[in-house]
Amino acid sequence: LRAGLPVALALAIALAIPFAVSGHWGLIGVGFNNDLGLHLAWAEWLRSGFGPTPDTGYPLGPHGLAVAVAAVPGIGLGQAFIGEIVAIGAMTGLTALGALGKMRPLPRTVAAAMVAVPYLAASYFAQAAFKETAEALFVLAFAVFLIAPGRPDGGSWSRLRFALPPLALAGGIFFSYSFA
């Protein structure tokens, strides 16, 4: 909490900039890149069976997550997608903390926030793109896993616990961006 809260607050401020610039809280990127509109239609197809059918083999993991969150009363599908997009940015910064643990608190907070919102990630965020930023999060998490201590000590349970994180990350990658 002591390391993560400052990063989460810094990212909340940084990720609020597109909303402040547009003057409203809601869908971002509309008018610049209307890609989210198609993704919303595909998510509606998942939810209700109505609307355009997604391309065969297109990964719908993020869409399914948005549909599940939108099942909570008072949360619309657009809000769920924007929440997912913001959460990806926040989780990226928090994931970066795993590789920055030996730094002093202020430089660690700045570095983790900078990992989450460099120019390319910020530009994707402003367009409401989510697959690319989710992929970056998964690659970062896998890299942090590779450099983290805690290798298995030889028992079968230890080896299984060591194998589960990369398998979960591989599943996230597959359902976010497809096998290719």
Short mmCIF file of N, CA, C and O in Angstrom, two decimals, residues 35-144:
data_model
loop_
_atom_site.label_atom_id
_atom_site.label_comp_id
_atom_site.label_asym_id
_atom_site.label_seq_id
_atom_site.Cartn_x
_atom_site.Cartn_y
_atom_site.Cartn_z
N ASP A 35 -12.78 3.47 -33.35
CA ASP A 35 -12.61 2.04 -33.21
C ASP A 35 -13.39 1.48 -32.03
O ASP A 35 -13.91 0.38 -32.09
N LEU A 36 -13.48 2.26 -30.95
CA LEU A 36 -14.21 1.77 -29.77
C LEU A 36 -15.67 1.51 -30.08
O LEU A 36 -16.28 0.62 -29.49
N GLY A 37 -16.25 2.24 -31.03
CA GLY A 37 -17.65 2.02 -31.40
C GLY A 37 -17.90 0.60 -31.87
O GLY A 37 -18.89 -0.03 -31.48
N LEU A 38 -17.01 0.08 -32.71
CA LEU A 38 -17.14 -1.30 -33.18
C LEU A 38 -16.97 -2.28 -32.03
O LEU A 38 -17.70 -3.26 -31.92
N HIS A 39 -16.01 -1.99 -31.13
CA HIS A 39 -15.80 -2.88 -30.00
C HIS A 39 -17.02 -2.88 -29.06
O HIS A 39 -17.37 -3.91 -28.51
N LEU A 40 -17.64 -1.74 -28.90
CA LEU A 40 -18.87 -1.67 -28.11
C LEU A 40 -19.99 -2.49 -28.76
O LEU A 40 -20.75 -3.17 -28.07
N ALA A 41 -20.08 -2.43 -30.08
CA ALA A 41 -21.09 -3.21 -30.79
C ALA A 41 -20.83 -4.71 -30.62
O ALA A 41 -21.77 -5.49 -30.42
N TRP A 42 -19.57 -5.11 -30.69
CA TRP A 42 -19.25 -6.52 -30.50
C TRP A 42 -19.52 -6.95 -29.06
O TRP A 42 -19.96 -8.07 -28.82
N ALA A 43 -19.26 -6.08 -28.10
CA ALA A 43 -19.56 -6.40 -26.71
C ALA A 43 -21.07 -6.55 -26.53
O ALA A 43 -21.53 -7.43 -25.80
N GLU A 44 -21.84 -5.70 -27.18
CA GLU A 44 -23.30 -5.82 -27.11
C GLU A 44 -23.74 -7.14 -27.73
O GLU A 44 -24.67 -7.79 -27.24
N TRP A 45 -23.08 -7.56 -28.82
CA TRP A 45 -23.39 -8.85 -29.43
C TRP A 45 -23.13 -9.98 -28.43
O TRP A 45 -23.92 -10.92 -28.33
N LEU A 46 -22.01 -9.86 -27.66
CA LEU A 46 -21.74 -10.87 -26.63
C LEU A 46 -22.83 -10.89 -25.57
O LEU A 46 -23.24 -11.95 -25.09
N ARG A 47 -23.26 -9.70 -25.19
CA ARG A 47 -24.23 -9.58 -24.11
C ARG A 47 -25.63 -10.03 -24.53
O ARG A 47 -26.31 -10.73 -23.80
N SER A 48 -26.07 -9.63 -25.71
CA SER A 48 -27.46 -9.85 -26.08
C SER A 48 -27.67 -10.70 -27.32
O SER A 48 -28.79 -11.15 -27.58
N GLY A 49 -26.61 -10.89 -28.12
CA GLY A 49 -26.76 -11.62 -29.37
C GLY A 49 -27.21 -10.74 -30.52
O GLY A 49 -27.37 -11.21 -31.64
N PHE A 50 -27.41 -9.44 -30.26
CA PHE A 50 -27.83 -8.51 -31.31
C PHE A 50 -26.65 -7.64 -31.73
O PHE A 50 -25.78 -7.32 -30.93
N GLY A 51 -26.65 -7.26 -32.99
CA GLY A 51 -25.60 -6.39 -33.50
C GLY A 51 -24.68 -7.14 -34.43
O GLY A 51 -24.91 -8.32 -34.76
N PRO A 52 -23.62 -6.47 -34.87
CA PRO A 52 -22.70 -7.11 -35.83
C PRO A 52 -21.93 -8.26 -35.17
O PRO A 52 -21.49 -8.16 -34.03
N THR A 53 -21.81 -9.35 -35.90
CA THR A 53 -21.07 -10.50 -35.42
C THR A 53 -19.58 -10.23 -35.59
O THR A 53 -19.14 -9.81 -36.65
N PRO A 54 -18.78 -10.47 -34.56
CA PRO A 54 -17.33 -10.26 -34.67
C PRO A 54 -16.73 -11.20 -35.71
O PRO A 54 -17.27 -12.27 -36.00
N ASP A 55 -15.59 -10.79 -36.24
CA ASP A 55 -14.87 -11.64 -37.17
C ASP A 55 -14.51 -12.96 -36.50
O ASP A 55 -14.19 -12.99 -35.30
N THR A 56 -14.55 -14.04 -37.24
CA THR A 56 -14.22 -15.36 -36.70
C THR A 56 -12.79 -15.33 -36.17
O THR A 56 -11.88 -14.89 -36.85
N GLY A 57 -12.62 -15.79 -34.94
CA GLY A 57 -11.29 -15.85 -34.33
C GLY A 57 -10.84 -14.58 -33.67
O GLY A 57 -9.77 -14.54 -33.07
N TYR A 58 -11.65 -13.52 -33.76
CA TYR A 58 -11.25 -12.25 -33.14
C TYR A 58 -11.29 -12.41 -31.62
O TYR A 58 -12.26 -12.93 -31.08
N PRO A 59 -10.25 -11.97 -30.91
CA PRO A 59 -10.22 -12.16 -29.46
C PRO A 59 -11.21 -11.24 -28.75
O PRO A 59 -11.21 -10.04 -28.93
N LEU A 60 -12.09 -11.82 -27.94
CA LEU A 60 -13.14 -11.06 -27.27
C LEU A 60 -13.01 -11.08 -25.75
O LEU A 60 -13.97 -10.79 -25.04
N GLY A 61 -11.82 -11.40 -25.24
CA GLY A 61 -11.62 -11.41 -23.80
C GLY A 61 -11.91 -10.07 -23.15
O GLY A 61 -12.68 -10.01 -22.18
N PRO A 62 -11.31 -8.96 -23.63
CA PRO A 62 -11.61 -7.67 -23.03
C PRO A 62 -13.09 -7.28 -23.15
O PRO A 62 -13.65 -6.65 -22.26
N HIS A 63 -13.71 -7.67 -24.24
CA HIS A 63 -15.12 -7.39 -24.45
C HIS A 63 -15.97 -8.12 -23.41
O HIS A 63 -16.91 -7.58 -22.85
N GLY A 64 -15.61 -9.40 -23.17
CA GLY A 64 -16.32 -10.19 -22.18
C GLY A 64 -16.18 -9.62 -20.77
O GLY A 64 -17.13 -9.62 -19.99
N LEU A 65 -14.98 -9.10 -20.47
CA LEU A 65 -14.78 -8.47 -19.16
C LEU A 65 -15.67 -7.23 -19.03
O LEU A 65 -16.30 -7.02 -18.00
N ALA A 66 -15.74 -6.42 -20.09
CA ALA A 66 -16.60 -5.23 -20.06
C ALA A 66 -18.07 -5.61 -19.90
O ALA A 66 -18.80 -4.97 -19.15
N VAL A 67 -18.49 -6.66 -20.58
CA VAL A 67 -19.87 -7.13 -20.45
C VAL A 67 -20.15 -7.59 -19.01
O VAL A 67 -21.20 -7.28 -18.45
N ALA A 68 -19.20 -8.30 -18.42
CA ALA A 68 -19.39 -8.78 -17.04
C ALA A 68 -19.49 -7.60 -16.07
O ALA A 68 -20.34 -7.59 -15.17
N VAL A 69 -18.64 -6.59 -16.24
CA VAL A 69 -18.68 -5.42 -15.35
C VAL A 69 -19.97 -4.65 -15.57
O VAL A 69 -20.58 -4.14 -14.63
N ALA A 70 -20.43 -4.56 -16.82
CA ALA A 70 -21.65 -3.83 -17.14
C ALA A 70 -22.90 -4.53 -16.59
O ALA A 70 -23.98 -3.94 -16.58
N ALA A 71 -22.76 -5.76 -16.11
CA ALA A 71 -23.89 -6.45 -15.49
C ALA A 71 -24.19 -5.87 -14.11
O ALA A 71 -25.27 -6.10 -13.58
N VAL A 72 -23.24 -5.13 -13.54
CA VAL A 72 -23.47 -4.47 -12.25
C VAL A 72 -24.48 -3.34 -12.48
O VAL A 72 -24.29 -2.53 -13.40
N PRO A 73 -25.55 -3.27 -11.70
CA PRO A 73 -26.54 -2.21 -11.91
C PRO A 73 -25.91 -0.81 -11.86
O PRO A 73 -25.08 -0.53 -11.00
N GLY A 74 -26.29 0.02 -12.82
CA GLY A 74 -25.81 1.39 -12.86
C GLY A 74 -24.54 1.60 -13.67
O GLY A 74 -24.09 2.72 -13.83
N ILE A 75 -23.95 0.52 -14.19
CA ILE A 75 -22.75 0.65 -15.00
C ILE A 75 -23.09 0.28 -16.44
O ILE A 75 -23.54 -0.84 -16.71
N GLY A 76 -22.90 1.21 -17.34
CA GLY A 76 -23.16 0.97 -18.75
C GLY A 76 -21.98 0.31 -19.42
O GLY A 76 -20.86 0.28 -18.89
N LEU A 77 -22.19 -0.20 -20.60
CA LEU A 77 -21.13 -0.89 -21.35
C LEU A 77 -19.98 0.07 -21.68
O LEU A 77 -18.81 -0.30 -21.56
N GLY A 78 -20.30 1.30 -22.07
CA GLY A 78 -19.25 2.28 -22.34
C GLY A 78 -18.44 2.59 -21.10
O GLY A 78 -17.20 2.68 -21.16
N GLN A 79 -19.10 2.74 -19.97
CA GLN A 79 -18.39 3.00 -18.71
C GLN A 79 -17.50 1.82 -18.34
O GLN A 79 -16.39 2.01 -17.84
N ALA A 80 -17.98 0.62 -18.58
CA ALA A 80 -17.18 -0.57 -18.26
C ALA A 80 -15.92 -0.61 -19.12
O ALA A 80 -14.83 -0.93 -18.62
N PHE A 81 -16.04 -0.28 -20.40
CA PHE A 81 -14.85 -0.26 -21.27
C PHE A 81 -13.87 0.81 -20.82
O PHE A 81 -12.67 0.58 -20.76
N ILE A 82 -14.36 2.01 -20.51
CA ILE A 82 -13.47 3.08 -20.05
C ILE A 82 -12.81 2.67 -18.73
O ILE A 82 -11.62 2.90 -18.53
N GLY A 83 -13.56 2.04 -17.84
CA GLY A 83 -12.97 1.55 -16.60
C GLY A 83 -11.88 0.53 -16.85
O GLY A 83 -10.84 0.53 -16.19
N GLU A 84 -12.10 -0.34 -17.82
CA GLU A 84 -11.10 -1.34 -18.18
C GLU A 84 -9.84 -0.67 -18.73
O GLU A 84 -8.72 -1.04 -18.37
N ILE A 85 -10.03 0.33 -19.55
CA ILE A 85 -8.90 1.05 -20.14
C ILE A 85 -8.09 1.77 -19.06
O ILE A 85 -6.85 1.72 -19.05
N VAL A 86 -8.77 2.42 -18.13
CA VAL A 86 -8.09 3.10 -17.02
C VAL A 86 -7.39 2.07 -16.13
O VAL A 86 -6.25 2.28 -15.69
N ALA A 87 -8.06 0.96 -15.86
CA ALA A 87 -7.47 -0.08 -15.01
C ALA A 87 -6.20 -0.66 -15.62
O ALA A 87 -5.24 -0.96 -14.90
N ILE A 88 -6.16 -0.82 -16.93
CA ILE A 88 -4.95 -1.32 -17.58
C ILE A 88 -3.79 -0.38 -17.32
O ILE A 88 -2.68 -0.81 -17.00
N GLY A 89 -4.03 0.93 -17.44
CA GLY A 89 -2.97 1.90 -17.16
C GLY A 89 -2.50 1.83 -15.72
O GLY A 89 -1.30 1.82 -15.44
N ALA A 90 -3.44 1.75 -14.79
CA ALA A 90 -3.09 1.69 -13.37
C ALA A 90 -2.34 0.39 -13.06
O ALA A 90 -1.34 0.41 -12.34
N MET A 91 -2.80 -0.73 -13.59
CA MET A 91 -2.13 -2.01 -13.32
C MET A 91 -0.73 -2.04 -13.92
O MET A 91 0.17 -2.68 -13.36
N THR A 92 -0.53 -1.36 -15.04
CA THR A 92 0.81 -1.31 -15.63
C THR A 92 1.78 -0.62 -14.69
O THR A 92 2.89 -1.10 -14.46
N GLY A 93 1.38 0.51 -14.13
CA GLY A 93 2.24 1.21 -13.19
C GLY A 93 2.50 0.39 -11.94
O GLY A 93 3.63 0.33 -11.44
N LEU A 94 1.47 -0.26 -11.42
CA LEU A 94 1.63 -1.08 -10.23
C LEU A 94 2.49 -2.31 -10.51
O LEU A 94 3.27 -2.75 -9.66
N THR A 95 2.37 -2.87 -11.71
CA THR A 95 3.21 -4.01 -12.09
C THR A 95 4.67 -3.61 -12.17
O THR A 95 5.56 -4.37 -11.78
N ALA A 96 4.92 -2.40 -12.66
CA ALA A 96 6.30 -1.91 -12.77
C ALA A 96 6.99 -1.85 -11.41
O ALA A 96 8.21 -1.97 -11.32
N LEU A 97 6.22 -1.68 -10.35
CA LEU A 97 6.81 -1.64 -9.00
C LEU A 97 7.58 -2.92 -8.69
O LEU A 97 8.54 -2.89 -7.91
N GLY A 98 7.18 -4.02 -9.29
CA GLY A 98 7.87 -5.29 -9.06
C GLY A 98 9.32 -5.28 -9.48
O GLY A 98 10.14 -6.02 -8.96
N ALA A 99 9.66 -4.43 -10.44
CA ALA A 99 11.04 -4.33 -10.90
C ALA A 99 11.77 -3.13 -10.30
O ALA A 99 12.96 -2.96 -10.54
N LEU A 100 11.07 -2.29 -9.55
CA LEU A 100 11.65 -1.05 -9.05
C LEU A 100 11.77 -1.03 -7.53
O LEU A 100 11.96 0.03 -6.94
N GLY A 101 11.66 -2.18 -6.89
CA GLY A 101 11.58 -2.25 -5.44
C GLY A 101 12.75 -1.69 -4.68
O GLY A 101 12.61 -1.27 -3.55
N LYS A 102 13.94 -1.63 -5.26
CA LYS A 102 15.11 -1.17 -4.52
C LYS A 102 15.35 0.33 -4.64
O LYS A 102 16.29 0.85 -4.06
N MET A 103 14.49 1.02 -5.37
CA MET A 103 14.65 2.47 -5.51
C MET A 103 14.06 3.19 -4.30
O MET A 103 13.22 2.65 -3.59
N ARG A 104 14.49 4.43 -4.11
CA ARG A 104 13.88 5.27 -3.07
C ARG A 104 12.43 5.56 -3.46
O ARG A 104 12.09 5.52 -4.64
N PRO A 105 11.57 5.88 -2.50
CA PRO A 105 10.13 6.01 -2.77
C PRO A 105 9.76 7.01 -3.87
O PRO A 105 8.98 6.66 -4.77
N LEU A 106 10.26 8.23 -3.85
CA LEU A 106 9.86 9.22 -4.86
C LEU A 106 10.32 8.83 -6.26
O LEU A 106 9.51 8.81 -7.20
N PRO A 107 11.61 8.48 -6.46
CA PRO A 107 12.00 8.04 -7.81
C PRO A 107 11.26 6.79 -8.27
O PRO A 107 10.95 6.66 -9.44
N ARG A 108 10.94 5.89 -7.33
CA ARG A 108 10.21 4.67 -7.68
C ARG A 108 8.80 5.02 -8.16
O ARG A 108 8.32 4.47 -9.16
N THR A 109 8.14 5.95 -7.49
CA THR A 109 6.80 6.37 -7.89
C THR A 109 6.82 7.01 -9.27
O THR A 109 5.99 6.69 -10.13
N VAL A 110 7.77 7.91 -9.49
CA VAL A 110 7.88 8.58 -10.80
C VAL A 110 8.19 7.57 -11.89
O VAL A 110 7.58 7.58 -12.97
N ALA A 111 9.12 6.66 -11.63
CA ALA A 111 9.49 5.66 -12.64
C ALA A 111 8.31 4.75 -12.97
O ALA A 111 8.06 4.47 -14.14
N ALA A 112 7.58 4.30 -11.96
CA ALA A 112 6.44 3.41 -12.22
C ALA A 112 5.37 4.13 -13.03
O ALA A 112 4.79 3.54 -13.96
N ALA A 113 5.12 5.39 -12.71
CA ALA A 113 4.13 6.16 -13.49
C ALA A 113 4.61 6.38 -14.92
O ALA A 113 3.82 6.32 -15.87
N MET A 114 5.91 6.60 -15.08
CA MET A 114 6.45 6.80 -16.43
C MET A 114 6.40 5.52 -17.26
O MET A 114 6.26 5.57 -18.48
N VAL A 115 6.52 4.37 -16.62
CA VAL A 115 6.38 3.10 -17.33
C VAL A 115 4.95 2.97 -17.86
O VAL A 115 4.72 2.50 -18.97
N ALA A 116 3.98 3.41 -17.08
CA ALA A 116 2.57 3.24 -17.44
C ALA A 116 2.10 4.22 -18.51
O ALA A 116 1.22 3.88 -19.29
N VAL A 117 2.64 5.42 -18.54
CA VAL A 117 2.12 6.41 -19.49
C VAL A 117 3.23 7.09 -20.32
O VAL A 117 3.28 8.30 -20.39
N PRO A 118 4.09 6.29 -20.98
CA PRO A 118 4.98 6.94 -21.94
C PRO A 118 4.15 7.42 -23.13
O PRO A 118 2.94 7.14 -23.21
N TYR A 119 4.76 8.09 -24.06
CA TYR A 119 4.01 8.71 -25.16
C TYR A 119 3.10 7.70 -25.89
O TYR A 119 1.92 7.97 -26.09
N LEU A 120 3.65 6.56 -26.28
CA LEU A 120 2.86 5.62 -27.06
C LEU A 120 1.66 5.09 -26.28
O LEU A 120 0.54 5.06 -26.79
N ALA A 121 1.88 4.72 -25.02
CA ALA A 121 0.76 4.23 -24.20
C ALA A 121 -0.26 5.34 -23.97
O ALA A 121 -1.47 5.11 -24.02
N ALA A 122 0.22 6.56 -23.75
CA ALA A 122 -0.70 7.69 -23.53
C ALA A 122 -1.52 7.96 -24.79
O ALA A 122 -2.71 8.27 -24.72
N SER A 123 -0.89 7.86 -25.95
CA SER A 123 -1.63 8.11 -27.19
C SER A 123 -2.67 7.02 -27.43
O SER A 123 -3.77 7.30 -27.90
N TYR A 124 -2.34 5.78 -27.12
CA TYR A 124 -3.34 4.71 -27.23
C TYR A 124 -4.48 4.95 -26.25
O TYR A 124 -5.65 4.77 -26.58
N PHE A 125 -4.14 5.37 -25.02
CA PHE A 125 -5.17 5.64 -24.02
C PHE A 125 -6.11 6.74 -24.49
O PHE A 125 -7.32 6.62 -24.37
N ALA A 126 -5.57 7.82 -25.06
CA ALA A 126 -6.38 8.94 -25.52
C ALA A 126 -7.32 8.53 -26.65
O ALA A 126 -8.33 9.17 -26.88
N GLN A 127 -6.98 7.45 -27.36
CA GLN A 127 -7.84 6.96 -28.44
C GLN A 127 -8.79 5.87 -27.95
O GLN A 127 -9.52 5.29 -28.74
N ALA A 128 -8.74 5.56 -26.66
CA ALA A 128 -9.55 4.50 -26.06
C ALA A 128 -9.18 3.13 -26.62
O ALA A 128 -10.01 2.23 -26.69
N ALA A 129 -7.92 2.97 -27.01
CA ALA A 129 -7.44 1.66 -27.44
C ALA A 129 -7.12 0.85 -26.19
O ALA A 129 -6.61 1.38 -25.22
N PHE A 130 -7.42 -0.42 -26.20
CA PHE A 130 -7.21 -1.23 -25.00
C PHE A 130 -6.40 -2.48 -25.25
O PHE A 130 -5.69 -2.95 -24.38
N LYS A 131 -6.47 -3.05 -26.43
CA LYS A 131 -5.75 -4.29 -26.69
C LYS A 131 -4.24 -4.06 -26.65
O LYS A 131 -3.50 -4.86 -26.07
N GLU A 132 -3.78 -2.97 -27.23
CA GLU A 132 -2.34 -2.70 -27.28
C GLU A 132 -1.77 -2.43 -25.89
O GLU A 132 -0.70 -2.92 -25.54
N THR A 133 -2.51 -1.67 -25.08
CA THR A 133 -2.02 -1.38 -23.74
C THR A 133 -2.11 -2.62 -22.85
O THR A 133 -1.25 -2.82 -21.98
N ALA A 134 -3.11 -3.47 -23.07
CA ALA A 134 -3.19 -4.73 -22.32
C ALA A 134 -2.01 -5.62 -22.68
O ALA A 134 -1.40 -6.25 -21.80
N GLU A 135 -1.66 -5.69 -23.95
CA GLU A 135 -0.50 -6.48 -24.36
C GLU A 135 0.77 -5.97 -23.70
O GLU A 135 1.60 -6.76 -23.24
N ALA A 136 0.95 -4.65 -23.65
CA ALA A 136 2.13 -4.08 -23.00
C ALA A 136 2.15 -4.46 -21.52
O ALA A 136 3.21 -4.79 -20.97
N LEU A 137 0.99 -4.44 -20.87
CA LEU A 137 0.90 -4.85 -19.47
C LEU A 137 1.31 -6.31 -19.30
O LEU A 137 2.09 -6.65 -18.41
N PHE A 138 0.85 -7.19 -20.16
CA PHE A 138 1.19 -8.61 -20.06
C PHE A 138 2.68 -8.85 -20.31
O PHE A 138 3.30 -9.66 -19.63
N VAL A 139 3.26 -8.15 -21.28
CA VAL A 139 4.70 -8.30 -21.54
C VAL A 139 5.50 -7.80 -20.34
O VAL A 139 6.47 -8.45 -19.92
N LEU A 140 5.11 -6.67 -19.78
CA LEU A 140 5.79 -6.15 -18.60
C LEU A 140 5.68 -7.13 -17.43
O LEU A 140 6.67 -7.43 -16.75
N ALA A 141 4.49 -7.66 -17.19
CA ALA A 141 4.30 -8.61 -16.09
C ALA A 141 5.16 -9.85 -16.30
O ALA A 141 5.75 -10.37 -15.34
N PHE A 142 5.28 -10.33 -17.53
CA PHE A 142 6.11 -11.50 -17.80
C PHE A 142 7.58 -11.17 -17.56
O PHE A 142 8.32 -11.98 -16.98
N ALA A 143 8.03 -9.98 -17.96
CA ALA A 143 9.42 -9.58 -17.73
C ALA A 143 9.71 -9.47 -16.24
O ALA A 143 10.76 -9.93 -15.76
N VAL A 144 8.79 -8.89 -15.48
CA VAL A 144 8.98 -8.79 -14.02
C VAL A 144 9.01 -10.18 -13.41
O VAL A 144 9.82 -10.46 -12.52
#
